[in-house]
XYZ file of C-alpha atoms in Angstrom:
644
model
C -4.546 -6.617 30.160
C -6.287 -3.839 31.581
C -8.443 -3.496 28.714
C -9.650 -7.187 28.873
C -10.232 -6.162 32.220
C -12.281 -3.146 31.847
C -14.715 -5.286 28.741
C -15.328 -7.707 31.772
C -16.401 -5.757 33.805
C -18.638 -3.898 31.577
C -20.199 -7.175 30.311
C -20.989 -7.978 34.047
C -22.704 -4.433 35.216
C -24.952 -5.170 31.370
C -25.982 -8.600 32.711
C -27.091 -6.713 36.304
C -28.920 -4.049 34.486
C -31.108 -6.692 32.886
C -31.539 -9.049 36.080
C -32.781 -5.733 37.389
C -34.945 -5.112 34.711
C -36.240 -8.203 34.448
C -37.149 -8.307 38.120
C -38.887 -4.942 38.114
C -40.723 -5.527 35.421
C -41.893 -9.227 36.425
C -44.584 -8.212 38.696
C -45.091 -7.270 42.630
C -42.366 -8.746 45.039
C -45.181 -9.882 47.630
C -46.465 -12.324 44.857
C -46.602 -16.358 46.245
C -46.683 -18.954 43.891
C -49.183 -21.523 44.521
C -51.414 -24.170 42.813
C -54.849 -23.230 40.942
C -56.747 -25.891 43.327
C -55.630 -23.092 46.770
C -57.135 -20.373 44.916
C -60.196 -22.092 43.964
C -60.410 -23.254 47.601
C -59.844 -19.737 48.917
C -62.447 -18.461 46.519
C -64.982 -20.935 47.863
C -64.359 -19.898 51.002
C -64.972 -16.111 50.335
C -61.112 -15.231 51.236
C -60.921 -13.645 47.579
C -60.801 -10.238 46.611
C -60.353 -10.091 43.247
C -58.886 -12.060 40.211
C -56.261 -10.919 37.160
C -56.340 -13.547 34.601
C -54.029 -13.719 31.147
C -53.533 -15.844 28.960
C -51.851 -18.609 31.173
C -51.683 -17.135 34.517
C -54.210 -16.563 37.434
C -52.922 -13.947 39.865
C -55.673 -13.436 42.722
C -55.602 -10.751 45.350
C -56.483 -12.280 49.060
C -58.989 -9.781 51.589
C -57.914 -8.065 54.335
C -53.970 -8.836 53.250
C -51.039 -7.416 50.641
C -50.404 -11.087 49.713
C -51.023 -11.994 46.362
C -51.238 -15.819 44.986
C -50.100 -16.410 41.518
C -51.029 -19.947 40.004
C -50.271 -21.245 35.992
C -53.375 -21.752 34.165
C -53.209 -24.991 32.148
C -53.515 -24.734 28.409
C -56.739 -24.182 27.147
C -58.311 -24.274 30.385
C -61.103 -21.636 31.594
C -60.899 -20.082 34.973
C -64.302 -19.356 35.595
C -65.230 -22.869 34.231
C -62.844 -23.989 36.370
C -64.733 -22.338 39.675
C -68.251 -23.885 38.475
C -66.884 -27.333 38.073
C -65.541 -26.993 42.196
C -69.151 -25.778 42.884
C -69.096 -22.228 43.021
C -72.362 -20.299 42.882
C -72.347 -17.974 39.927
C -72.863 -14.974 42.571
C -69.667 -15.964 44.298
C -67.999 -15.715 40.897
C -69.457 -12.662 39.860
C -68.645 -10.784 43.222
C -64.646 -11.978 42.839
C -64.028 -9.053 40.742
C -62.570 -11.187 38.024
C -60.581 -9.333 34.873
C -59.368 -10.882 32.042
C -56.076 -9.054 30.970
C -53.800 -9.841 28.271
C -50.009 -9.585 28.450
C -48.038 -6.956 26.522
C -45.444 -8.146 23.954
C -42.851 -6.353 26.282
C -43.442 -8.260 29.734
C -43.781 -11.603 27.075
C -40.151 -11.289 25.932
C -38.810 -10.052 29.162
C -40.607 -12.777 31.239
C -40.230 -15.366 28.685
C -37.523 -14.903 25.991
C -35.487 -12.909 27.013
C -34.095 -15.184 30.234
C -33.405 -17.712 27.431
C -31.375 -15.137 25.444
C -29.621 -13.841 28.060
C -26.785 -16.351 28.243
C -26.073 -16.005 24.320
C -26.483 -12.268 24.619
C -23.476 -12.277 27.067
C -21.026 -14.494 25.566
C -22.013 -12.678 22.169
C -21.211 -9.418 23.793
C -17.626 -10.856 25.771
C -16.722 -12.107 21.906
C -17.559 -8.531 20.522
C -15.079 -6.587 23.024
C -12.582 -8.952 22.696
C -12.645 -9.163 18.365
C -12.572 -5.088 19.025
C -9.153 -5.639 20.863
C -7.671 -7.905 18.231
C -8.336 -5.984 14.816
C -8.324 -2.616 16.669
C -9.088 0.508 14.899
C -7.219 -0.210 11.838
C -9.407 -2.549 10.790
C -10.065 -1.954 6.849
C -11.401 -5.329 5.796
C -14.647 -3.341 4.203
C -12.932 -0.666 2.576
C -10.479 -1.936 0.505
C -11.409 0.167 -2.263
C -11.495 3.565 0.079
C -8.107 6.317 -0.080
C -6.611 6.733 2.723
C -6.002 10.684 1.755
C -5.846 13.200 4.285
C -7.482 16.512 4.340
C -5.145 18.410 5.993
C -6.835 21.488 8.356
C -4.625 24.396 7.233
C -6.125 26.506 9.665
C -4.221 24.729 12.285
C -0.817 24.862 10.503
C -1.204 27.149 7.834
C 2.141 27.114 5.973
C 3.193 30.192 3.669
C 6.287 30.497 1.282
C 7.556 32.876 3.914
C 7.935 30.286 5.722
C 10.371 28.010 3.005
C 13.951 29.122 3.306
C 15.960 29.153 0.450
C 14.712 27.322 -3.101
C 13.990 30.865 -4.420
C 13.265 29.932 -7.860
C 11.062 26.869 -7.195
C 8.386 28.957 -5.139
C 8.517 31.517 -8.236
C 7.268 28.675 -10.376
C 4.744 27.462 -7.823
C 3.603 30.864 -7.368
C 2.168 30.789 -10.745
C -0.052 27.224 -9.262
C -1.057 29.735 -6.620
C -2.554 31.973 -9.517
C -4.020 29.604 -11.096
C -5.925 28.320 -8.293
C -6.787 31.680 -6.713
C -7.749 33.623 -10.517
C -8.645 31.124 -13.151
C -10.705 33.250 -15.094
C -7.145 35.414 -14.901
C -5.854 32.557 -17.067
C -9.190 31.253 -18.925
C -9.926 34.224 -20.337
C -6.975 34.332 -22.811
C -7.333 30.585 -23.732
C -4.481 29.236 -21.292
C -5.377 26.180 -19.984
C -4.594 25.395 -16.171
C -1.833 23.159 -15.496
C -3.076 19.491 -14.356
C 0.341 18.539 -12.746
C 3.745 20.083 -10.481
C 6.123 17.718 -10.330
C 8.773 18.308 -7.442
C 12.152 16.928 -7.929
C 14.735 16.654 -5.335
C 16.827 14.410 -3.233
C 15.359 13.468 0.266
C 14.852 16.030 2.858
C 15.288 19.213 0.328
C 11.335 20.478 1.088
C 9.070 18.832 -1.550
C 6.103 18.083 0.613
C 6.619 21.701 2.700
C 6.782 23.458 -0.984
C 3.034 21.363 -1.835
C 2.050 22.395 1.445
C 3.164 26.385 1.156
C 1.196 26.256 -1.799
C -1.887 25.181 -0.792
C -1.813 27.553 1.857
C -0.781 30.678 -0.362
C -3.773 29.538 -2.295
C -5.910 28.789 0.461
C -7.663 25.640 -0.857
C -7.637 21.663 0.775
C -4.588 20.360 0.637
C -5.164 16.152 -0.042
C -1.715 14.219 0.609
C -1.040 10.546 0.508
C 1.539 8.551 -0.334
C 2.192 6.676 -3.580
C 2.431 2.906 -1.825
C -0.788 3.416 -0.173
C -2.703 2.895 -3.693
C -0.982 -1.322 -4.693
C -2.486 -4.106 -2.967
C -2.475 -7.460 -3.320
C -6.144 -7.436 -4.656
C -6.888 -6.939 -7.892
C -8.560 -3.570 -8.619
C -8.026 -2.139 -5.509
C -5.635 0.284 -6.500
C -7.616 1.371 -9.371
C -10.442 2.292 -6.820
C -8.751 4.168 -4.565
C -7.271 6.423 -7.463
C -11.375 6.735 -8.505
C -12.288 7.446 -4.434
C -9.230 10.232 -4.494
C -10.001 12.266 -7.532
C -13.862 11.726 -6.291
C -13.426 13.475 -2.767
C -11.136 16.297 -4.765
C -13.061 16.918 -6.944
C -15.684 17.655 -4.316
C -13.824 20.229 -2.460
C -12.490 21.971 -5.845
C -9.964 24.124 -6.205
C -7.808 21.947 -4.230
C -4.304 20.152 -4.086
C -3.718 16.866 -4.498
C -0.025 15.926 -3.030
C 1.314 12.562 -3.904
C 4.345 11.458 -2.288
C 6.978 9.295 -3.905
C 4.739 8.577 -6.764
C 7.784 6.364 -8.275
C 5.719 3.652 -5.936
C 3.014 3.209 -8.727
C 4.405 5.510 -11.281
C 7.199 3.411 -12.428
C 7.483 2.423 -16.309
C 5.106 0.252 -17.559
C 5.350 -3.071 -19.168
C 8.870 -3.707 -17.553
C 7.848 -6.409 -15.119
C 8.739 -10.007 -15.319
C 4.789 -10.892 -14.804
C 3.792 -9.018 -17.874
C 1.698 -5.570 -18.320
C -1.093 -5.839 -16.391
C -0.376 -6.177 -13.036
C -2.181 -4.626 -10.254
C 0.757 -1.781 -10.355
C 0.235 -0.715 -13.859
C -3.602 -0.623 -13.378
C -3.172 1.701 -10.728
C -0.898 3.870 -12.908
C -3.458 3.751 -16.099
C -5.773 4.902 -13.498
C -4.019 7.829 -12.439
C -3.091 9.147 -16.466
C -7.364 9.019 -16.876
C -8.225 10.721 -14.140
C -5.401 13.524 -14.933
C -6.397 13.735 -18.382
C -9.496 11.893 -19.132
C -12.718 13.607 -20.346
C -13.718 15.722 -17.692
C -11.595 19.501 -18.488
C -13.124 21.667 -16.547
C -12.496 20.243 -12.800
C -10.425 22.526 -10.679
C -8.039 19.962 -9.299
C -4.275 20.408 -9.306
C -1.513 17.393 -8.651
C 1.267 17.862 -7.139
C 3.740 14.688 -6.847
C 7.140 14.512 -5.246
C 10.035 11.772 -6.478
C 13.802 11.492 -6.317
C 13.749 8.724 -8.762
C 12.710 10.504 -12.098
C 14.486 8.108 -14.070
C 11.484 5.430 -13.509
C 9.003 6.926 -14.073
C 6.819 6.253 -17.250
C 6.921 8.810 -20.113
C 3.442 8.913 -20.196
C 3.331 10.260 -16.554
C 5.666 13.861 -17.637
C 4.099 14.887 -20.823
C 2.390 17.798 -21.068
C -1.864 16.712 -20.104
C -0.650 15.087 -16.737
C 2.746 17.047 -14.739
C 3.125 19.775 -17.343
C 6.018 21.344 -15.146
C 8.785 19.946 -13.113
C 9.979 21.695 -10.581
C 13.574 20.999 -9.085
C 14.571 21.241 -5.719
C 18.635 21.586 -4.933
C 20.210 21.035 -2.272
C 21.010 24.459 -0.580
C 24.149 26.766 -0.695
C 25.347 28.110 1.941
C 23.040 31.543 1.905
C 19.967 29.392 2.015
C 21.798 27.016 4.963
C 22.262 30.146 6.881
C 18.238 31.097 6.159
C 17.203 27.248 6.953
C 19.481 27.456 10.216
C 17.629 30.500 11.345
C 14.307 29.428 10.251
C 14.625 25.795 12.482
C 16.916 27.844 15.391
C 13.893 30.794 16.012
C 12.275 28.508 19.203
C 15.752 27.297 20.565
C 18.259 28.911 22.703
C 21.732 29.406 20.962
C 24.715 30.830 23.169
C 26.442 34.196 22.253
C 29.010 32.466 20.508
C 26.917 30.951 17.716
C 27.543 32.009 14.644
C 24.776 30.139 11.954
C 27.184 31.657 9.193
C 29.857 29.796 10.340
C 27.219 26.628 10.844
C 26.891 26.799 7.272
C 30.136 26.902 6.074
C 30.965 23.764 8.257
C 27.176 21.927 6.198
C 27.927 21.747 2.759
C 25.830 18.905 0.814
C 23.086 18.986 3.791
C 19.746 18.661 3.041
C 17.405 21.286 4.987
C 16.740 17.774 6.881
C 19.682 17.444 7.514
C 20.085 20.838 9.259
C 16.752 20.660 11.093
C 18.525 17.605 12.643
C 21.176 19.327 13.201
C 20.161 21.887 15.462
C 17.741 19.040 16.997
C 20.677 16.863 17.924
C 22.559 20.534 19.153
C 19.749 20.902 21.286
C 20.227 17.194 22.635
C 23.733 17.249 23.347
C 23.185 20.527 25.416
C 20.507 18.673 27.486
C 22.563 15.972 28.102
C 24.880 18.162 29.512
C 22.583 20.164 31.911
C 23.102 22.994 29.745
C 20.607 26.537 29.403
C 21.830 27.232 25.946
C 23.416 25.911 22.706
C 26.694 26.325 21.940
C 29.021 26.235 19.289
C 30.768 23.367 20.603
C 27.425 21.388 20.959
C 26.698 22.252 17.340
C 30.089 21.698 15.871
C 29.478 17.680 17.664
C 26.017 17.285 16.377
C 27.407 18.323 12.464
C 29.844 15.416 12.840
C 27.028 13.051 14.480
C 24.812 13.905 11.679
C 27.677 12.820 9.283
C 29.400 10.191 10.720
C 27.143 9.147 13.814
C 27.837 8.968 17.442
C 31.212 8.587 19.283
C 32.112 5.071 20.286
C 33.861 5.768 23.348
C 34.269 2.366 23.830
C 35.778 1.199 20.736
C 39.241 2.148 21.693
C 42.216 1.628 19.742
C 45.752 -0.225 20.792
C 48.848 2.195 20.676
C 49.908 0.138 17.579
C 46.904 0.801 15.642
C 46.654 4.675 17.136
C 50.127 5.033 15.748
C 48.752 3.571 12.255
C 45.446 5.543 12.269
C 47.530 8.436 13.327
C 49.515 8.573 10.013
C 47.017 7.394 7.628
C 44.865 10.610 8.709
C 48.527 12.767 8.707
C 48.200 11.419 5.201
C 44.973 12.825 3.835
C 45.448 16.159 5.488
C 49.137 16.899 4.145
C 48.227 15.960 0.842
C 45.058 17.962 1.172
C 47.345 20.947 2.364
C 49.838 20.959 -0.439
C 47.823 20.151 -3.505
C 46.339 23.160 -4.761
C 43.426 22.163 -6.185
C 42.449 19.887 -3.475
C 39.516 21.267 -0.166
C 41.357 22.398 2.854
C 41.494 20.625 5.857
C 38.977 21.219 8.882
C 39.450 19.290 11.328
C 41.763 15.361 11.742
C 40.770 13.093 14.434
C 41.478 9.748 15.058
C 38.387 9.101 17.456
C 36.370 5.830 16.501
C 32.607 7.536 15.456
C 30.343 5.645 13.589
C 32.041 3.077 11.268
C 35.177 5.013 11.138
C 38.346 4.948 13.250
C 39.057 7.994 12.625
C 38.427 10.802 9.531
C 39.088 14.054 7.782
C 37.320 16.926 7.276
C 38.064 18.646 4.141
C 35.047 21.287 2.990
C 35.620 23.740 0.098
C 36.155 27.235 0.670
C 34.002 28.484 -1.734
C 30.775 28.032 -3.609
C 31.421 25.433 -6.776
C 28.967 24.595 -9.621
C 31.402 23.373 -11.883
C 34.870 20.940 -11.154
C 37.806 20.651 -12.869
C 40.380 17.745 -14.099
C 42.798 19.159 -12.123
C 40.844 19.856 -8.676
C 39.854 15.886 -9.599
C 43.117 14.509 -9.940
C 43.765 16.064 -6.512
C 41.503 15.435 -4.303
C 42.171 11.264 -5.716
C 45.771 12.204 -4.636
C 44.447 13.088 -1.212
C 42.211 10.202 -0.898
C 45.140 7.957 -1.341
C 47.400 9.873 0.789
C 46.338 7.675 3.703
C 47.135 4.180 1.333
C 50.491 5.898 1.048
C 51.224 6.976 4.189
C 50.575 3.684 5.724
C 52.886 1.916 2.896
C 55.531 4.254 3.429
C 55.882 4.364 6.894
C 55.181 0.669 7.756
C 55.750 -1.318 4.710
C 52.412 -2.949 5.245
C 48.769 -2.318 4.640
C 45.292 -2.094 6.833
C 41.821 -2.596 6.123
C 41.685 0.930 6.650
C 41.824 2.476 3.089
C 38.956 0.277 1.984
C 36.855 3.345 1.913
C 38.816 5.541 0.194
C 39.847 3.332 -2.705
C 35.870 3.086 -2.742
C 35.461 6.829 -3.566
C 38.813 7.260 -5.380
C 37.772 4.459 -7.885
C 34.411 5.872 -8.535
C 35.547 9.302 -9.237
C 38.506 7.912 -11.415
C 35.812 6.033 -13.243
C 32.934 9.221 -13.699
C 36.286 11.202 -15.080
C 36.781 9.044 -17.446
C 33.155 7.441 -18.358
C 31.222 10.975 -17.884
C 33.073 13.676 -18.588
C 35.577 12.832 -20.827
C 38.757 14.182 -18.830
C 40.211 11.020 -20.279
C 43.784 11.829 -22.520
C 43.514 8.084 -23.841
C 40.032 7.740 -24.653
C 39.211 11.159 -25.474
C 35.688 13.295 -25.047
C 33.186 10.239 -25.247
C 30.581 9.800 -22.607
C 30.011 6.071 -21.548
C 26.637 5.507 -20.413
C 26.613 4.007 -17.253
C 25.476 0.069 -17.210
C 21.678 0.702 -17.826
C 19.557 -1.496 -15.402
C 15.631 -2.743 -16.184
C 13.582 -1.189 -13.377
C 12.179 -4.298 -12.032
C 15.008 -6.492 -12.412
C 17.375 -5.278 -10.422
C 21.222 -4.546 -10.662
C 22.803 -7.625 -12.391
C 20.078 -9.152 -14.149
C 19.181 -6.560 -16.743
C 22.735 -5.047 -16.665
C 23.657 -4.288 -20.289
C 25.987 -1.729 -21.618
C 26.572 0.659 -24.918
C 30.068 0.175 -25.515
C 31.857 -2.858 -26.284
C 34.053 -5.173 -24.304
C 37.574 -3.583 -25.759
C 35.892 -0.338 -24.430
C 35.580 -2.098 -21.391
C 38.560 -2.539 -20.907
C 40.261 0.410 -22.342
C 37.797 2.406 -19.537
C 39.550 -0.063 -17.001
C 43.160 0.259 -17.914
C 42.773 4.120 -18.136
C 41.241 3.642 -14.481
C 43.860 1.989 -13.275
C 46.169 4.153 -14.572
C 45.232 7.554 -13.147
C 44.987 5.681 -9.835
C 48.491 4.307 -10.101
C 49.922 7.793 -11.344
C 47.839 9.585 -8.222
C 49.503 6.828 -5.948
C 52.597 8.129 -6.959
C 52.111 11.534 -7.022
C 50.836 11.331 -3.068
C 53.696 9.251 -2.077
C 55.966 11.320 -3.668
C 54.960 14.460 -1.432
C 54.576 12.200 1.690
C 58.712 11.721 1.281
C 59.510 15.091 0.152
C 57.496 16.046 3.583
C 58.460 13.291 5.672
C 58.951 15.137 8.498
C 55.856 17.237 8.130
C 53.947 13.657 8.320
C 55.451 12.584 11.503
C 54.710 15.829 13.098
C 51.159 15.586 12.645
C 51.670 11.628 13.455
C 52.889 12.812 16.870
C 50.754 15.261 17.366
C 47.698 13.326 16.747
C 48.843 10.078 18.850
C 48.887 12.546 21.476
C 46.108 14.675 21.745
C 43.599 12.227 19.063
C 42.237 15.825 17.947
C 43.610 18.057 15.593
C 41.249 21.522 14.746
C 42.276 23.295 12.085
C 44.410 26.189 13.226
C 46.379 23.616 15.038
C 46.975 21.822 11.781
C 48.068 24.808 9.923
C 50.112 25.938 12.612
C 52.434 22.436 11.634
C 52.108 22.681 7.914
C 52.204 26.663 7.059
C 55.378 26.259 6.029
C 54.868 24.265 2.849
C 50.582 25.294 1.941
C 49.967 27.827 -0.568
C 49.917 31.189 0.743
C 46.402 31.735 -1.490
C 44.929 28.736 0.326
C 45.939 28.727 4.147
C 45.281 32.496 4.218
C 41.532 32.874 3.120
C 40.971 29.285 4.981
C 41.677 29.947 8.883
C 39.344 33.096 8.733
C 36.128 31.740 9.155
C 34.430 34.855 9.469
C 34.957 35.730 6.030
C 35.269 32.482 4.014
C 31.944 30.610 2.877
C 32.209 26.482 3.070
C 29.600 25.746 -0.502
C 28.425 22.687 -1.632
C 30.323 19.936 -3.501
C 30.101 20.734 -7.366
C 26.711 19.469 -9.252
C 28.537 17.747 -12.027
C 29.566 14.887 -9.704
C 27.012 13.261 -7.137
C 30.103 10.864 -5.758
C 32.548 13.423 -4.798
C 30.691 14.697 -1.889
C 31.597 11.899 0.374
C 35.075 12.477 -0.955
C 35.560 16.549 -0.556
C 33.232 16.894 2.885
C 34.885 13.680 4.829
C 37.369 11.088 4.340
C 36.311 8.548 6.517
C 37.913 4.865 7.079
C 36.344 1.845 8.588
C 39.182 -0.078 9.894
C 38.304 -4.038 11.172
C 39.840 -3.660 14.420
């Protein structure tokens, strides 16, 4: 409103500034208008000083006064004529002092036009402002075919490896882009060509665009980033021309970077669309592979892309010419959480009782995202609760907001289904306990955050890159220890163990489908149902295997998760009275941390697992294993949403 406001009033002080103008530049203010027969009469009568006559106007000065007479000539009519014809002597007319003058374009269009104008000027001007409010500064509808890129000003925020934690061995193969961009003739000079293309793998959040930057500040060159939807519109051809205005403006400022986020957008495989192979998509991408390897060699441009769908993207993109190296990005261990931790912590206040180590260990599977967040949501918490400092507390709270999301204090549970809740959790952790191969137990709660009524926390206690049958077949055991608990104790089920069936089936199935841990079906690998790119999920479904495979893979499915039931429920009886213990205890203080658990079950754990576990000083917390991308949600948190 108040910029309506504002355009109205400016439009009003323009229309004043012209009145004014007008008015000063119209002539004397002392000036009478009067007919041409008073002046002739005054003239006659020797009251006349002198005369100014234009083109159409007779403006005489009167004696002995500062009054001045204007009159409007008629067209094509003579003053001085006019004065002989009403009997004027020609002395009397030559001693009036008469000058002929003509009037200046300017006074013509400001005396004339210009009044005329003035009404259309306004409006025109009141229509300008307000178009200017509507479309704003975004307003593109010249420049389709113009990047959006950004030059980023790395003097500002210069960004140096240093300043990466962790992903040691993707900043030693992006040091060699640095090389290249700093010494070519380093390179040149023995025949190597320069690489054209990096292309950064990595799930979300793991550093790809602060890598691209890093780079371009180690080399000290522009740094160009955009991202890969800003190239497809709905015109034809635009997308095309935007590739043509970015490698134009790069290859102006060469050596530089040219960072292209989640290029899946346009990069995608071509001629897999249901509207044939030459949409506005695929010209964007044919684009693209010319300018990256078309005729010009010698520019001085390096692309750097970022995806974590490499699956999509067309072949054409990732052969050597266009992203001769891929880079990947994993998610970090727990040395390069503790670096991240420090790196995002160095501007906040922590309390004397933070330990980022331990931090860490609690983390596995986060994404340095994930920890910047964190520590963000640490900080929060802390100022929520009028707080100088961060503590471990706040921190150990923001790791399960991150995971699970925030407390709802106002879901609250009946004493029924606490009692329920109580023992489907005392069922995941005393399976988790006893198994061997299965992650120890954190922390139990049966606190409603998120989507979940209540969860465990079950993190490994050491580093893992590779998993075993065994350590699988457990940790399904201790994802249906909470099914069995509940069946057990109460004869019934909940909605409660939807969750973990979830992640129980799916690991069940990549056992037996991926990595051939199957006794029945032997080392085969069953490709999961391949899906067309564009067509989604269940229209281009097809599969390599036929349907008795099928359903061979399914009974064998089945069958470990039947044998697993049994296996958990036959611990929860032969530990009955472990179970209602924890039960108990959990119905009555909701919160269980992990000494307090192990202080119930130390009785019956492993000796080589409880005793390495409760020192958390000593023992690392890793990452889930790389083989299997499902059984993080599994090993970090077993989480139920209950319907209640």
């Amino acid at each position: 409103m108040w910029k309506i406001t504002r355009n109205i009033i400016i439009a009003l002080v323009i229309f004043l500034l012209i009145t004014a103008g007008i008015s000063a530049l119209s002539g004397d203010a002392k000036v009478k208008p009067v007919s041409v027969s008073e002046i002739v009469n005054l003239a006659n009568n020797g009251k006349v000083e002198s005369v100014q006559v234009t083109e159409d106007r007779v403006l005489a000065t009167i004696k002995d006064s500062d009054t001045k007479l204007s009159a409007t000539l008629g067209k094509n009519t003579e003053f001085v004529t006019l004065l002989k014809d009403n009997g004027i002597s020609a002395e009397a007319i030559r001693s009036l002092q008469i000058e002929y003058k003509q009037p200046g374009w300017g006074s013509s269009i400001l005396s004339n036009i210009l009044p005329i104008l003035l009404p259309f000027l306004l409006i025109s001007l009141f229509i300008y402002f307000l178009m200017r409010q509507v479309q704003g500064t975004n307003n593109r509808a010249m420049s389709f075919g113009q990047s959006s890129v950004k030059l980023s000003d790395e003097r500002k925020n210069k960004v140096r490896f240093a300043d990466v934690a962790g992903a040691k061995e993707a900043k030693e193969e992006l040091k060699e882009v640095v090389e290249f961009l700093r010494f070519p003739q380093k390179f040149l000079q023995l025949g190597a060509k320069i690489p054209k293309g990096v292309l950064l793998l990595g799930s979300p959040g793991v550093g790809k665009t602060l890598l691209a930057r890093a780079v371009a500040g180690e080399a000290n060159v522009p740094f160009f980033h955009i991202s890969g939807s800003e190239f497809v519109e709905m015109f034809v051809g635009v997308g095309a021309s935007r590739v043509r205005d970015l490698f134009r403006k790069a290859k102006r400022n060469s050596p530089c970077i040219v960072f292209i986020d989640e290029i899946d957008a346009v990069g995608r495989q071509r001629g897999t669309g249901l509207g044939g192979g030459h949409d506005e998509r695929e010209q964007t991408l044919n684009q693209i592979l010319v300018e990256m390897d078309g005729f010009e060699t010698e520019t001085n441009v390096i692309v750097i892309a970022a995806t974590n769908r490499p699956d999509v993207l067309d072949p054409a993109l990732l052969r050597p010419g266009r992203f001769d190296r891929q880079v990947v990005l994993d998610l970090p261990d727990i040395k390069d959480r503790e670096e991240i931790l420090k790196v995002h912590a160095h501007n906040k206040p922590l309390a004397a009782d933070v330990n980022l180590r331990n931090i860490a260990e609690r983390t596995p599977g986060f994404s340095g995202a994930d920890l910047a967040n964190l520590l963000n949501e640490g900080a929060i918490l802390a100022a929520r609760s009028e707080k100088k400092d961060i503590s471990t507390n706040d921190l150990r709270e923001a790791i399960e907001k991150v995971m699970l999301g925030p407390k709802r204090a106002s879901h609250i549970l009946s004493t029924a289904e606490k009692k329920v809740t109580a023992y489907h959790e005392g069922g995941h952790a005393l399976i988790g306990a006893v198994l061997p191969e299965a992650d120890p137990v954190h922390k139990i709660t049966i606190l409603s955050r998120g989507r979940a009524a209540g969860y465990t926390m079950k993190l490994p206690s050491e580093e893992k890159h590779m998993q075993t049958r065994a350590s699988f077949l457990d940790e399904i055991a201790a994802l249906l220890g909470g099914y069995a608990a509940e069946k057990l104790v109460f004869g019934e089920l909940t909605t409660g163990a939807s969750n973990d069936l979830k992640v129980a089936t799916n690991m069940a199935r990549k056992l037996v489908t991926a990595y051939g841990m199957s006794d029945v079906l032997g080392p085969i690998t069953f490709a999961e149902p391949s899906e067309t790119v564009f067509l989604g999920r269940e229209l281009g479904e097809h599969t390599n295997y036929s349907e008795t495979v099928a359903t061979q893979i399914d009974a064998e499915i089945s069958r470990i998760m039947r044998e697993q039931l049994e296996r958990a429920t036959e611990v929860l009886q032969a530990q009955r009275s472990y179970l209602d213990a924890i039960a108990n205890k959990l119905v009555a203080e909701e919160t269980l941390e992990q000494e307090q658990f192990y202080d119930i079950v130390k009785d019956i754990v492993p000796k080589d697992k409880i005793g390495p576990t409760l020192n958390s000083t000593v023992v690392p917390a890793g990452v889930q294993p790389v083989v299997n991308e499902d059984t993080s949600a599994a090993s970090a948190i077993d989480a139920e949403t209950k319907s209640v």
